[in-house]
Coordinates of C-alpha atoms and ligand atoms in Angstrom, one line a residue:
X73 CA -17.6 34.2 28.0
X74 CA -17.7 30.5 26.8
X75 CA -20.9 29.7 24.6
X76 CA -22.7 26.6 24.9
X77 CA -25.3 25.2 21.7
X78 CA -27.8 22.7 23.0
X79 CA -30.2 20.8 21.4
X80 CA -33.3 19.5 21.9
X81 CA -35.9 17.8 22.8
X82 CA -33.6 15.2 24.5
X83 CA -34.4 12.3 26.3
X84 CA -31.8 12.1 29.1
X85 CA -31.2 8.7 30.7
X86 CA -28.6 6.1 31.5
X87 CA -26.3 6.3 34.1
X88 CA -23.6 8.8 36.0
X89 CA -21.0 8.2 38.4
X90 CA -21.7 10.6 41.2
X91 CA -18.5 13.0 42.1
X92 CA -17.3 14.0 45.7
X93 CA -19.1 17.1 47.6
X94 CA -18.1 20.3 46.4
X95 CA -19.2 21.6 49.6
X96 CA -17.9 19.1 51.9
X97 CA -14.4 19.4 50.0
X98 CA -14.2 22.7 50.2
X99 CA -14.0 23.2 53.8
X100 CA -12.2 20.3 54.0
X101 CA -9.0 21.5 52.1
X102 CA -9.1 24.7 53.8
X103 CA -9.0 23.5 57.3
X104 CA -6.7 20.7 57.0
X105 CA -3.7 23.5 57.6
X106 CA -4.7 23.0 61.3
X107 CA -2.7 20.2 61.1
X108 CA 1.4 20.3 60.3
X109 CA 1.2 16.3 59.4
X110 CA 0.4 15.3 55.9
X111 CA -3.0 14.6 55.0
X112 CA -3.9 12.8 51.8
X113 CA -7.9 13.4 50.2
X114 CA -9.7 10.8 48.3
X115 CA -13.2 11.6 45.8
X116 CA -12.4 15.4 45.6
X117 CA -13.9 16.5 42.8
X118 CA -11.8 18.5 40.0
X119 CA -13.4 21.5 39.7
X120 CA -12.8 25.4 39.8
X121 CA -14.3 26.1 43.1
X122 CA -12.2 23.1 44.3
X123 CA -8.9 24.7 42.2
X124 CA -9.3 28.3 43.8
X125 CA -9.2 26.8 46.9
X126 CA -6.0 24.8 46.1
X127 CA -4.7 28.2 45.1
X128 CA -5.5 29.4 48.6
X129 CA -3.7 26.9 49.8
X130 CA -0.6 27.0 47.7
X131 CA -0.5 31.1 48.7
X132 CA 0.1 30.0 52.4
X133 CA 2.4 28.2 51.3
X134 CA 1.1 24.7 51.6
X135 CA 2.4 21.6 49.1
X136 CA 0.2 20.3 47.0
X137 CA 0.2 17.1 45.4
X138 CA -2.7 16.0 42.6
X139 CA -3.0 12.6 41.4
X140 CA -6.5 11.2 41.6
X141 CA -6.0 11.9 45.4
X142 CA -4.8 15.4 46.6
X143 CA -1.9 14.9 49.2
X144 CA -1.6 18.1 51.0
X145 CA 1.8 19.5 53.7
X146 CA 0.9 21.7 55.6
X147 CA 3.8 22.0 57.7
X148 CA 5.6 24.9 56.3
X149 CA 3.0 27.7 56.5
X150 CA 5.1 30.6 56.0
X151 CA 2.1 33.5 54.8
X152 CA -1.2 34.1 56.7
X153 CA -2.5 37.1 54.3
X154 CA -4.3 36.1 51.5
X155 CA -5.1 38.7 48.8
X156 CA -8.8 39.8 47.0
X157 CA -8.2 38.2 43.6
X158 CA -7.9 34.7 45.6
X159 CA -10.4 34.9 48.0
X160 CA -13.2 37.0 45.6
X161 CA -13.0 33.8 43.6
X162 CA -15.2 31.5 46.0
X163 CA -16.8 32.0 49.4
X164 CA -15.7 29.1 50.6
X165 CA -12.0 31.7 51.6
X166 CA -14.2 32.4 54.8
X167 CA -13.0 29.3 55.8
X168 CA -9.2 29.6 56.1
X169 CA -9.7 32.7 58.7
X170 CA -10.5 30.5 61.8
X171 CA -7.8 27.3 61.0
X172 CA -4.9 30.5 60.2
X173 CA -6.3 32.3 63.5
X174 CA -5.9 28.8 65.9
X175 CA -2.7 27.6 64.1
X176 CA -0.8 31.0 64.0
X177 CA -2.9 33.4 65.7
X178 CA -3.0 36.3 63.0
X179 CA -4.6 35.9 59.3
X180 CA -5.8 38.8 56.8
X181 CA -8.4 38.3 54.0
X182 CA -9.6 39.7 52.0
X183 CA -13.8 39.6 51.8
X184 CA -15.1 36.3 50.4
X185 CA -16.4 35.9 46.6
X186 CA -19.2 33.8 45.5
X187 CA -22.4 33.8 43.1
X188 CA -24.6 36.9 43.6
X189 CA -27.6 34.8 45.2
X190 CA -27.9 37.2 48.5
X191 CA -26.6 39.6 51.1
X192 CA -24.2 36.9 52.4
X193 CA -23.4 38.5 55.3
X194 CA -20.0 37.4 57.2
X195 CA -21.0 38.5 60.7
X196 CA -21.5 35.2 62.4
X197 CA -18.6 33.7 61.3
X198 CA -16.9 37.3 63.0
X199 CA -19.0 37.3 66.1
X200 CA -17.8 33.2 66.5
X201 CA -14.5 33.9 66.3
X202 CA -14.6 36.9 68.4
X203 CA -16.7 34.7 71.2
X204 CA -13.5 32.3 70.8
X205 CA -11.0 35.3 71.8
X206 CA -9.9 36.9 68.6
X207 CA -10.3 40.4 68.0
X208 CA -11.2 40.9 64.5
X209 CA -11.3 44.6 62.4
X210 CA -13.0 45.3 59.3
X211 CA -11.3 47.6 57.1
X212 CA -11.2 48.4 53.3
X213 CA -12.8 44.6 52.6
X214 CA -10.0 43.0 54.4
X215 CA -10.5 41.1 57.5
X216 CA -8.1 41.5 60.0
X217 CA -7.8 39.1 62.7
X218 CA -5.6 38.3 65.8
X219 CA -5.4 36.2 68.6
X220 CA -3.5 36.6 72.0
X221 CA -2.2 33.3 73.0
X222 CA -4.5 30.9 72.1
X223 CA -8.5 30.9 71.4
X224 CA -10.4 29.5 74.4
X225 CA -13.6 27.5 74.2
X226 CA -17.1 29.5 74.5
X227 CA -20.6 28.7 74.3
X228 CA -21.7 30.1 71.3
X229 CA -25.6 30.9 70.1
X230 CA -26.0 31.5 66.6
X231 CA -29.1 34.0 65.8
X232 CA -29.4 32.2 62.7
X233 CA -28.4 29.1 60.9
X234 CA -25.6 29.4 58.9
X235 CA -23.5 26.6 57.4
X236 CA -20.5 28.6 56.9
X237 CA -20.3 29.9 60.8
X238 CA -20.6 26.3 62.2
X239 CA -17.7 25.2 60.0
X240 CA -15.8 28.5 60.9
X241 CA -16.4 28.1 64.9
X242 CA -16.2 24.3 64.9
X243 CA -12.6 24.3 63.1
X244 CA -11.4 27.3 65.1
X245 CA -12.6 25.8 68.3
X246 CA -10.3 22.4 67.6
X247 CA -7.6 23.9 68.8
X248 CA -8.8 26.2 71.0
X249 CA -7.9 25.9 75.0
X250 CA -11.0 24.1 76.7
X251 CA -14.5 23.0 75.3
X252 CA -16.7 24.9 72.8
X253 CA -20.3 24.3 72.5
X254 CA -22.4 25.5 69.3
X255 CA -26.2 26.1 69.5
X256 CA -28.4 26.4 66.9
X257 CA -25.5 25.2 64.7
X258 CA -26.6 23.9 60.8
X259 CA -26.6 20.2 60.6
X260 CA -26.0 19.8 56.9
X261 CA -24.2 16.4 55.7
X262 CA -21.3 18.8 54.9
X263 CA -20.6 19.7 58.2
X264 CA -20.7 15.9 59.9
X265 CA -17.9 14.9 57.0
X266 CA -16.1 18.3 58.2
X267 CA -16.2 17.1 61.8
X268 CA -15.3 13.5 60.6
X269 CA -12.3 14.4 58.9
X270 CA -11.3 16.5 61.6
X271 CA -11.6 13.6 64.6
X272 CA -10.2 11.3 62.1
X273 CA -6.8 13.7 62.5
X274 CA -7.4 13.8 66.2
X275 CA -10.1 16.3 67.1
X276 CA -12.5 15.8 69.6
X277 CA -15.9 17.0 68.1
X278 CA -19.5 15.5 69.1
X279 CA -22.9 16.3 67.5
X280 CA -22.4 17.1 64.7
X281 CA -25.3 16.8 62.3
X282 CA -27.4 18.0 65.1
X283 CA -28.2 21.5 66.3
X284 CA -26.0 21.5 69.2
X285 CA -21.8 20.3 68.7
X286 CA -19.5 20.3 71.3
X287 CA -15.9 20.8 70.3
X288 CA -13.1 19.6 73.6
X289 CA -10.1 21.8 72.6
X290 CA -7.2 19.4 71.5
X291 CA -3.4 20.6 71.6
X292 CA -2.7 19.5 68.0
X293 CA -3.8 17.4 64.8
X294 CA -2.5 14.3 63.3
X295 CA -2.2 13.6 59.6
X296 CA -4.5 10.9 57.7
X297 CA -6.2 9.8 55.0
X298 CA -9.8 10.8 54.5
X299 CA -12.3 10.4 51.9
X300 CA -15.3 13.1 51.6
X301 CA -19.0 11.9 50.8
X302 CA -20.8 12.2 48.0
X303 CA -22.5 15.0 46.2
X304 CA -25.7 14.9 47.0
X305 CA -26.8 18.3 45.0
X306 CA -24.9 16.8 42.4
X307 CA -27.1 13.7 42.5
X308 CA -30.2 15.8 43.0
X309 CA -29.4 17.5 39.5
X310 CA -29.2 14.7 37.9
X311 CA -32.3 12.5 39.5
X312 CA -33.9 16.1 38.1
X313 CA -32.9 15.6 34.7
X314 CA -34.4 12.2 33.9
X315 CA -37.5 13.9 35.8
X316 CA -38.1 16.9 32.9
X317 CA -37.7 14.4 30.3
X318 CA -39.7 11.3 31.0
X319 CA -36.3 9.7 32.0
X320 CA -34.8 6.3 33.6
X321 CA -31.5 7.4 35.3
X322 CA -29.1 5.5 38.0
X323 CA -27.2 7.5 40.0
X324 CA -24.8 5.2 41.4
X325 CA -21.4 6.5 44.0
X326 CA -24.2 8.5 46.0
X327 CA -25.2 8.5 49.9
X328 CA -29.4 8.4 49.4
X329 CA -29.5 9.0 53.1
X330 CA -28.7 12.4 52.3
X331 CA -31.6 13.2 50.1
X332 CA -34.5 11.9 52.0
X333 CA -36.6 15.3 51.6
X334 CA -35.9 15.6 48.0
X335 CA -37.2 11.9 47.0
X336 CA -40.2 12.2 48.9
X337 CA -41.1 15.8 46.9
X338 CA -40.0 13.9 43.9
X339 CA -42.0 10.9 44.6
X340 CA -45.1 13.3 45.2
X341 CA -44.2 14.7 41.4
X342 CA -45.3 11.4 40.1
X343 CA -41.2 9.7 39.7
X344 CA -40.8 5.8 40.4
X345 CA -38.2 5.9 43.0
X346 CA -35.7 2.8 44.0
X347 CA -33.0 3.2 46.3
X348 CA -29.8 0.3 47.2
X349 CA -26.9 1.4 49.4
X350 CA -25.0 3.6 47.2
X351 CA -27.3 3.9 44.5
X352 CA -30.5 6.1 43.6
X353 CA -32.9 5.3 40.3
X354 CA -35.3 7.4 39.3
X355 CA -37.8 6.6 36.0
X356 CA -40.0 8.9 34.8
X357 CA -41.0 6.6 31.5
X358 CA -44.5 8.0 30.7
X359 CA -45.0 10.0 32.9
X360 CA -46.1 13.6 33.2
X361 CA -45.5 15.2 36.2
X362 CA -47.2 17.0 38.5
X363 CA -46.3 20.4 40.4
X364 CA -45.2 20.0 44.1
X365 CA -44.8 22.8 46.2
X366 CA -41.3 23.4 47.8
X367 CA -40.2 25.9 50.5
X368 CA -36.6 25.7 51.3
X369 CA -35.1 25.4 54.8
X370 CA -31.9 24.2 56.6
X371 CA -31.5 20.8 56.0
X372 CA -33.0 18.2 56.7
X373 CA -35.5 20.7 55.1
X374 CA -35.8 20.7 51.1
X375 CA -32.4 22.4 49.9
X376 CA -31.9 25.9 48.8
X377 CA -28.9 24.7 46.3
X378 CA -31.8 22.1 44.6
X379 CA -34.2 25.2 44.5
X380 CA -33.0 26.3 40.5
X381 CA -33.5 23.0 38.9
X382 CA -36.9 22.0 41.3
X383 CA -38.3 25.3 40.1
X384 CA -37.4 24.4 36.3
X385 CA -39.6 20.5 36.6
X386 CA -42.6 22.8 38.5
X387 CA -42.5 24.7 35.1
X388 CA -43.2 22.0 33.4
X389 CA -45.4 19.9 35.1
X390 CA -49.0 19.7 35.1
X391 CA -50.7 22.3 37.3
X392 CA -50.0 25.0 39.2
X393 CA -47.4 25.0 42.4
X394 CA -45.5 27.7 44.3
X395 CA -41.9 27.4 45.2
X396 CA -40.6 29.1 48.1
X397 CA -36.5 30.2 49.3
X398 CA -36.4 31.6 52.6
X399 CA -32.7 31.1 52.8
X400 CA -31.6 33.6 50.1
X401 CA -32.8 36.8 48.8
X402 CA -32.1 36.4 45.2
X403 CA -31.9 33.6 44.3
X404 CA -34.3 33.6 41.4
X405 CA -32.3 34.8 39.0
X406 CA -32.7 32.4 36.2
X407 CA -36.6 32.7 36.3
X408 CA -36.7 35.4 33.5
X409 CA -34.0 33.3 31.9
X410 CA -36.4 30.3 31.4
X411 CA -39.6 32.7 31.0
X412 CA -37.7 33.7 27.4
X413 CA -38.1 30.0 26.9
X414 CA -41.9 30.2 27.4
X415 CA -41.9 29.4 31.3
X416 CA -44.7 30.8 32.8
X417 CA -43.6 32.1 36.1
X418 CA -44.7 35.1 38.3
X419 CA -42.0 35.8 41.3
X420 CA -44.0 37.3 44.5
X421 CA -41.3 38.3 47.4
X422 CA -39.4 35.4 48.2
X423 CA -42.0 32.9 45.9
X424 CA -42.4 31.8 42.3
X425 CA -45.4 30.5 41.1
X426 CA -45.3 28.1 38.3
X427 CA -47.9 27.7 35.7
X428 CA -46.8 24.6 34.4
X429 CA -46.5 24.5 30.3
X430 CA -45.9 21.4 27.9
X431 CA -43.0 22.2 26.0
X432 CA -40.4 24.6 26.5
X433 CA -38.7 26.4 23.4
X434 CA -34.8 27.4 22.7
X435 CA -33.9 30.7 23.1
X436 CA -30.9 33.1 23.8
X437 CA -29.6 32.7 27.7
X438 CA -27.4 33.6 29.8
X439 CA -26.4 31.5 33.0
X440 CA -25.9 34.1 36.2
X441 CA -25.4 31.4 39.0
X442 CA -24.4 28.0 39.9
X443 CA -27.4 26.4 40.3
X444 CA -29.2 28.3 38.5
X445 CA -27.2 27.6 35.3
X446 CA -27.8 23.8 35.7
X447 CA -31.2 24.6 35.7
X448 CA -31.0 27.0 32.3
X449 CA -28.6 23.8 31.0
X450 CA -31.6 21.2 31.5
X451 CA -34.0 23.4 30.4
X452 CA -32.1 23.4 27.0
X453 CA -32.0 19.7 27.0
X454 CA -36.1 19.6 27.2
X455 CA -36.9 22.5 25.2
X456 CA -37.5 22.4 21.3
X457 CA -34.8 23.2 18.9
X458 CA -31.5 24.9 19.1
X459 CA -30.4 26.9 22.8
X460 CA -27.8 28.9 23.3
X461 CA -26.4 29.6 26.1
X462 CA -24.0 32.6 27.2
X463 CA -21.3 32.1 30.0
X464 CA -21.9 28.4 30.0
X465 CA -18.7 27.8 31.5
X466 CA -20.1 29.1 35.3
X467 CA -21.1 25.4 35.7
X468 CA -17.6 24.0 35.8
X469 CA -17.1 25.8 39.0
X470 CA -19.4 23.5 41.0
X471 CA -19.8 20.4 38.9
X472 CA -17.3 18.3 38.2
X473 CA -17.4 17.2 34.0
X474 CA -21.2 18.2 33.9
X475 CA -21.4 18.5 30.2
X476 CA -19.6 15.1 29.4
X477 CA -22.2 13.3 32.0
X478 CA -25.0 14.6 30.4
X479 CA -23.8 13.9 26.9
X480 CA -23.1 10.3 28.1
X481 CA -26.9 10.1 29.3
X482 CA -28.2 11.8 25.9
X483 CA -27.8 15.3 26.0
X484 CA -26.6 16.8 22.6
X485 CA -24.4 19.7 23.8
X486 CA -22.0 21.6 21.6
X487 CA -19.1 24.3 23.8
X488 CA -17.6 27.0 22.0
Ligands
EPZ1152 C1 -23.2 27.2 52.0 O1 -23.2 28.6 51.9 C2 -23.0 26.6 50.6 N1 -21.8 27.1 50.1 C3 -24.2 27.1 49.7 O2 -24.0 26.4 48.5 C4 -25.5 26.7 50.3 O3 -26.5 27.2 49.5 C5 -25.7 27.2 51.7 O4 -24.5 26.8 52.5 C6 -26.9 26.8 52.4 O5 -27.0 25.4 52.4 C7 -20.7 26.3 50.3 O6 -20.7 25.3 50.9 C8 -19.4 26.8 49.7 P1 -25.0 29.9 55.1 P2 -23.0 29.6 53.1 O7 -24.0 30.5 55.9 O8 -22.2 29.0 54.1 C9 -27.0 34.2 56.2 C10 -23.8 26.4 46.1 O9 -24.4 26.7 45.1 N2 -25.7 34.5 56.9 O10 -25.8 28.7 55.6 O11 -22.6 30.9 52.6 C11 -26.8 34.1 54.6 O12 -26.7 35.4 54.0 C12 -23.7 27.3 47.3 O13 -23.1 25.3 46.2 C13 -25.6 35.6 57.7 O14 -26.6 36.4 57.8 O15 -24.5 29.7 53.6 C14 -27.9 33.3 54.2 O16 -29.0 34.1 54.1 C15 -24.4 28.5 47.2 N3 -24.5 35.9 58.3 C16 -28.1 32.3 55.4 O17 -27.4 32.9 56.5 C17 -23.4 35.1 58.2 O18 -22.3 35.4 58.8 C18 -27.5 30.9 55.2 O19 -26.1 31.1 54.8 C19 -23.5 33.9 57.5 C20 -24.7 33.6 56.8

C-alpha cells in the first residue's frame, strides 16, 4: 500500500491540461475488436484502468502499439476466454463479452472487478445480449456465452438506466443481423463518443445521447483514426479543487458542454464561472462558499462519479446542505474518512448531511474508492498540517498524473 504525505493549508490554482475520458476510452478499446482493420486512438489517457484493459486486449491476442497514440490490430483474435485476475481488475471487462459474442460468437469471462461502491449487478447487460440471440450461463463467476449464427436485432427495454448495458447492447447489436432499438438507454457523453467511434469505423448507430438509439446491423467494421473526448469528471475534480480553497483555476483541453449541471450547482455555491470553447475557469478568490444541495441522477442529472468531491466542498461551506446518491448504494465510503478530519457529516439511507465547518485538520486516512480518494486527496490539500494518506496509489487507476497536476497548481504532496 503506497503512502501519500500532504500538506496543508494549500492554495490550489493555476492551470491543468485536461486528459482523455477514462470512461469513454475504456469502452472504446474494448470494442474496437469488432473490427479486423487497424484502428489508431488519439487523447487516451495513461492510466491503470486504461492498462488493464490493454491487458484484456493483449490476452485475445490483439497488437498493441503505444506511442502517445495507441494503434490497435485486431485482426488475429486467436482467444475468446479471458481469465478472473484480468477482468477482476476493472469493470469495464463487461465490455468485451458483447464485441467477442458478435465477432466470434462464443466468449467466457470471468465476473467484472471494480471499486466496491454498490451491488453492481450484471443482469442487464445479460438479459441484452440474450434479447440479441445469445444464450448466456452463469457458473462459478464465469460468464459463459454463445451465439448460433449471428445475433439479430431486438427491441430492447431496459428496466433501469445503466451505462454499462447500453454500451454492451449497442456494440453487440453493430454487427447483429437487422436493426436494434434501445429504450430507456443512458445518454451519458461516454456513450455518444462510443457510438461515434463506432460509425466513424462503419456502424450505423442513431440517438445516441438520447433515451432511445437505433443500431441497423452492418456486416463488418472498417479501421480509423478516432480521438475520444475529454474528461469531464476529471475536469469536475479539478474546477472542485480551486472551489475548497478560495482558488482561480483554468481547465483548458475540456468539452464544458458536458458539465452544464455541475457549473450551475457550482455557480449556486458562490464560484465565478467563465466558459470559451475548450476551456472552463472557475475563481473562488474570497470567497466562502455556500452549501448546495445535490441529488445524483443519470446524466444530464448531477453525476454520481462528482458525488465524493461535491460532498467534501458542502463540508466546508457555510451552512447546512444534504447530498443525495440514488445511483449507488455505497458510495459514501469516504464520509468517516473526512469526519476523522473534523467533517461534520451524518449519513441517513442514501443522504449525507453536511454541517459545514471552517477548517479541516490532517489526520490518518485511507482512500477506499476512486472518487472518493480524490476527495480524501483535496481534503488534505485544504486541511491544516501534515495528512497522511494510506493506499494513495488507488487514484492512478482513474486519473491520469493526478498528483503532478495538483503539485503544478500548488499542492505540496510527498508519495512514498
Ligand atoms: C459506469 O459504471 C462508470 N464506469 C461509473 O464510473 C459511473 O459511476 C456509472 O457508469 C454511472 O455513471 C465506467 O464507465 C467504467 P451503470 P456502470 O451500469 O456502467 C445498476 C468511476 O468512478 N445496474 O450505469 O457500472 C448498478 O448497480 C466509475 O469512474 C444493474 O442493476 O454503471 C447501478 O446501481 C464508478 N444491473 C446502476 O444500475 C446491470 O446490469 C447504474 O449502473 C447494470 C447496472
Amino acid at each position: 500500500m503506497k503512502i501519500s504525505h500532504i500538506t496543508g493549508p494549500t492554495n490550489l490554482s493555476g492551470e491543468v491540461k485536461i486528459s482523455g475520458s477514462k470512461n469513454a476510452a475504456l469502452p472504446i478499446l474494448l470494442v474496437s475488436i469488432l473490427s479486423q482493420e487497424p484502428i489508431e486512438l488519439h487523447n487516451i489517457p495513461l492510466l491503470r484502468d486504461i492498462l488493464n484493459a490493454i491487458k484484456i486486449l493483449i490476452k485475445l491476442g490483439v497488437k498493441i502499439e503505444i506511442n502517445k497514440r495507441i494503434y490497435l490490430d485486431t485482426k488475429k483474435i486467436e482467444i475468446c476466454t479471458i481469465p478472473k485476475k484480468i477482468t477482476k481488475t476493472i469493470r469495464a471487462s463487461i465490455w468485451i463479452l458483447g464485441p467477442l459474442l458478435a465477432r466470434f460468437g462464443y466468449a467466457k469471462i470471468s465476473f467484472p472487478g471494480g471499486c466496491k461502491i454498490g451491488h453492481r449487478k450484471i443482469d442487464l447487460h445479460i438479459f441484452g445480449l440474450t434479447q440479441l440471440g445469445a444464450n448466456i450461463t452463469i457458473c462459478d463467476n464465469h460468464i459463459t456465452g454463445s451465439v448460433i449464427g449471428k445475433l439479430k436485432g431486438a427491441n430492447i427495454k431496459l428496466s433501469k438506466i445503466s451505462v454499462g448495458a447500453t454500451i454492451t447492447i449497442m456494440s453487440a447489436a453493430t454487427l447483429a443481423i437487422g436493426n436494434t432499438i434501445i429504450l430507456n438507454a443512458a445518454c451519458e457523453p461516454e456513450i455518444v463518443d462510443v457510438a461515434n467511434f463506432l460509425n466513424s469505423l462503419g456502424a450505423k448507430i442513431t440517438g445516441a445521447g438520447s433515451r432511445k438509439i437505433i443500431i441497423q446491423g452492418v456486416t463488418k467494421l472498417h479501421g480509423g483514426t478516432y480521438k475520444i473526448i475529454s474528461d469531464r469528471i476529471e475536469t469536475g475534480t479539478f474546477l472542485i479543487a480551486a472551489a475548497i480553497s478560495n482558488g482561480n483555476i483554468i481547465c483548458y483541453n475540456t468539452q464544458p458542454e458536458m458539465l452544464t449541471y455541475l457549473l450551475k450547482k457550482l455557480i449556486q455555491t458562490g464560484a465565478k464561472i467563465n466558459i470559451g470553447n475548450d476551456w472552463i475557469n472557475l475563481n473562488m478568490t474570497n470567497i466562502n462558499p455556500t452549501g448546495t444541495d445535490i441529488i445524483t441522477s443519470p446524466y444530464p442529472g448531477f453525476p454520481t462519479d462528482m458525488q465524493a468531491p461535491f460532498t467534501l466542498l458542502n463540508l466546508i461551506s457555510n451552512g447546512i446542505s444534504i447530498v443525495t446518491e440514488t445511483i449507488f448504494e455505497n458510495r459514501f465510503i469516504h464520509i468517516p474518512e473526512l469526519k476523522k478530519m473534523g467533517a461534520k457529516a451524518i449519513i441517513k439511507n442514501n443522504s449525507v448531511i453536511c454541517y459545514g465547518v471552517k477548517q479541516l485538520n490532517s489526520a490518518k486516512i485511507i482512500a477506499l474508492d476512486l472518487r472518493g480518494s480524490a476527495s480524501l486527496i483535496l481534503a488534505g490539500c485544504i486541511a491544516d498540517g501534515d495528512t497522511i494518506l494510506k493506499n494513495s496509489d488507488l487514484i492512478t487507476r482513474g486519473y491520469e498524473n493526478f498528483y503532478k497536476k495538483l503539485r503544478k497548481i500548488g499542492a505540496k504532496i510527498k508519495n512514498k
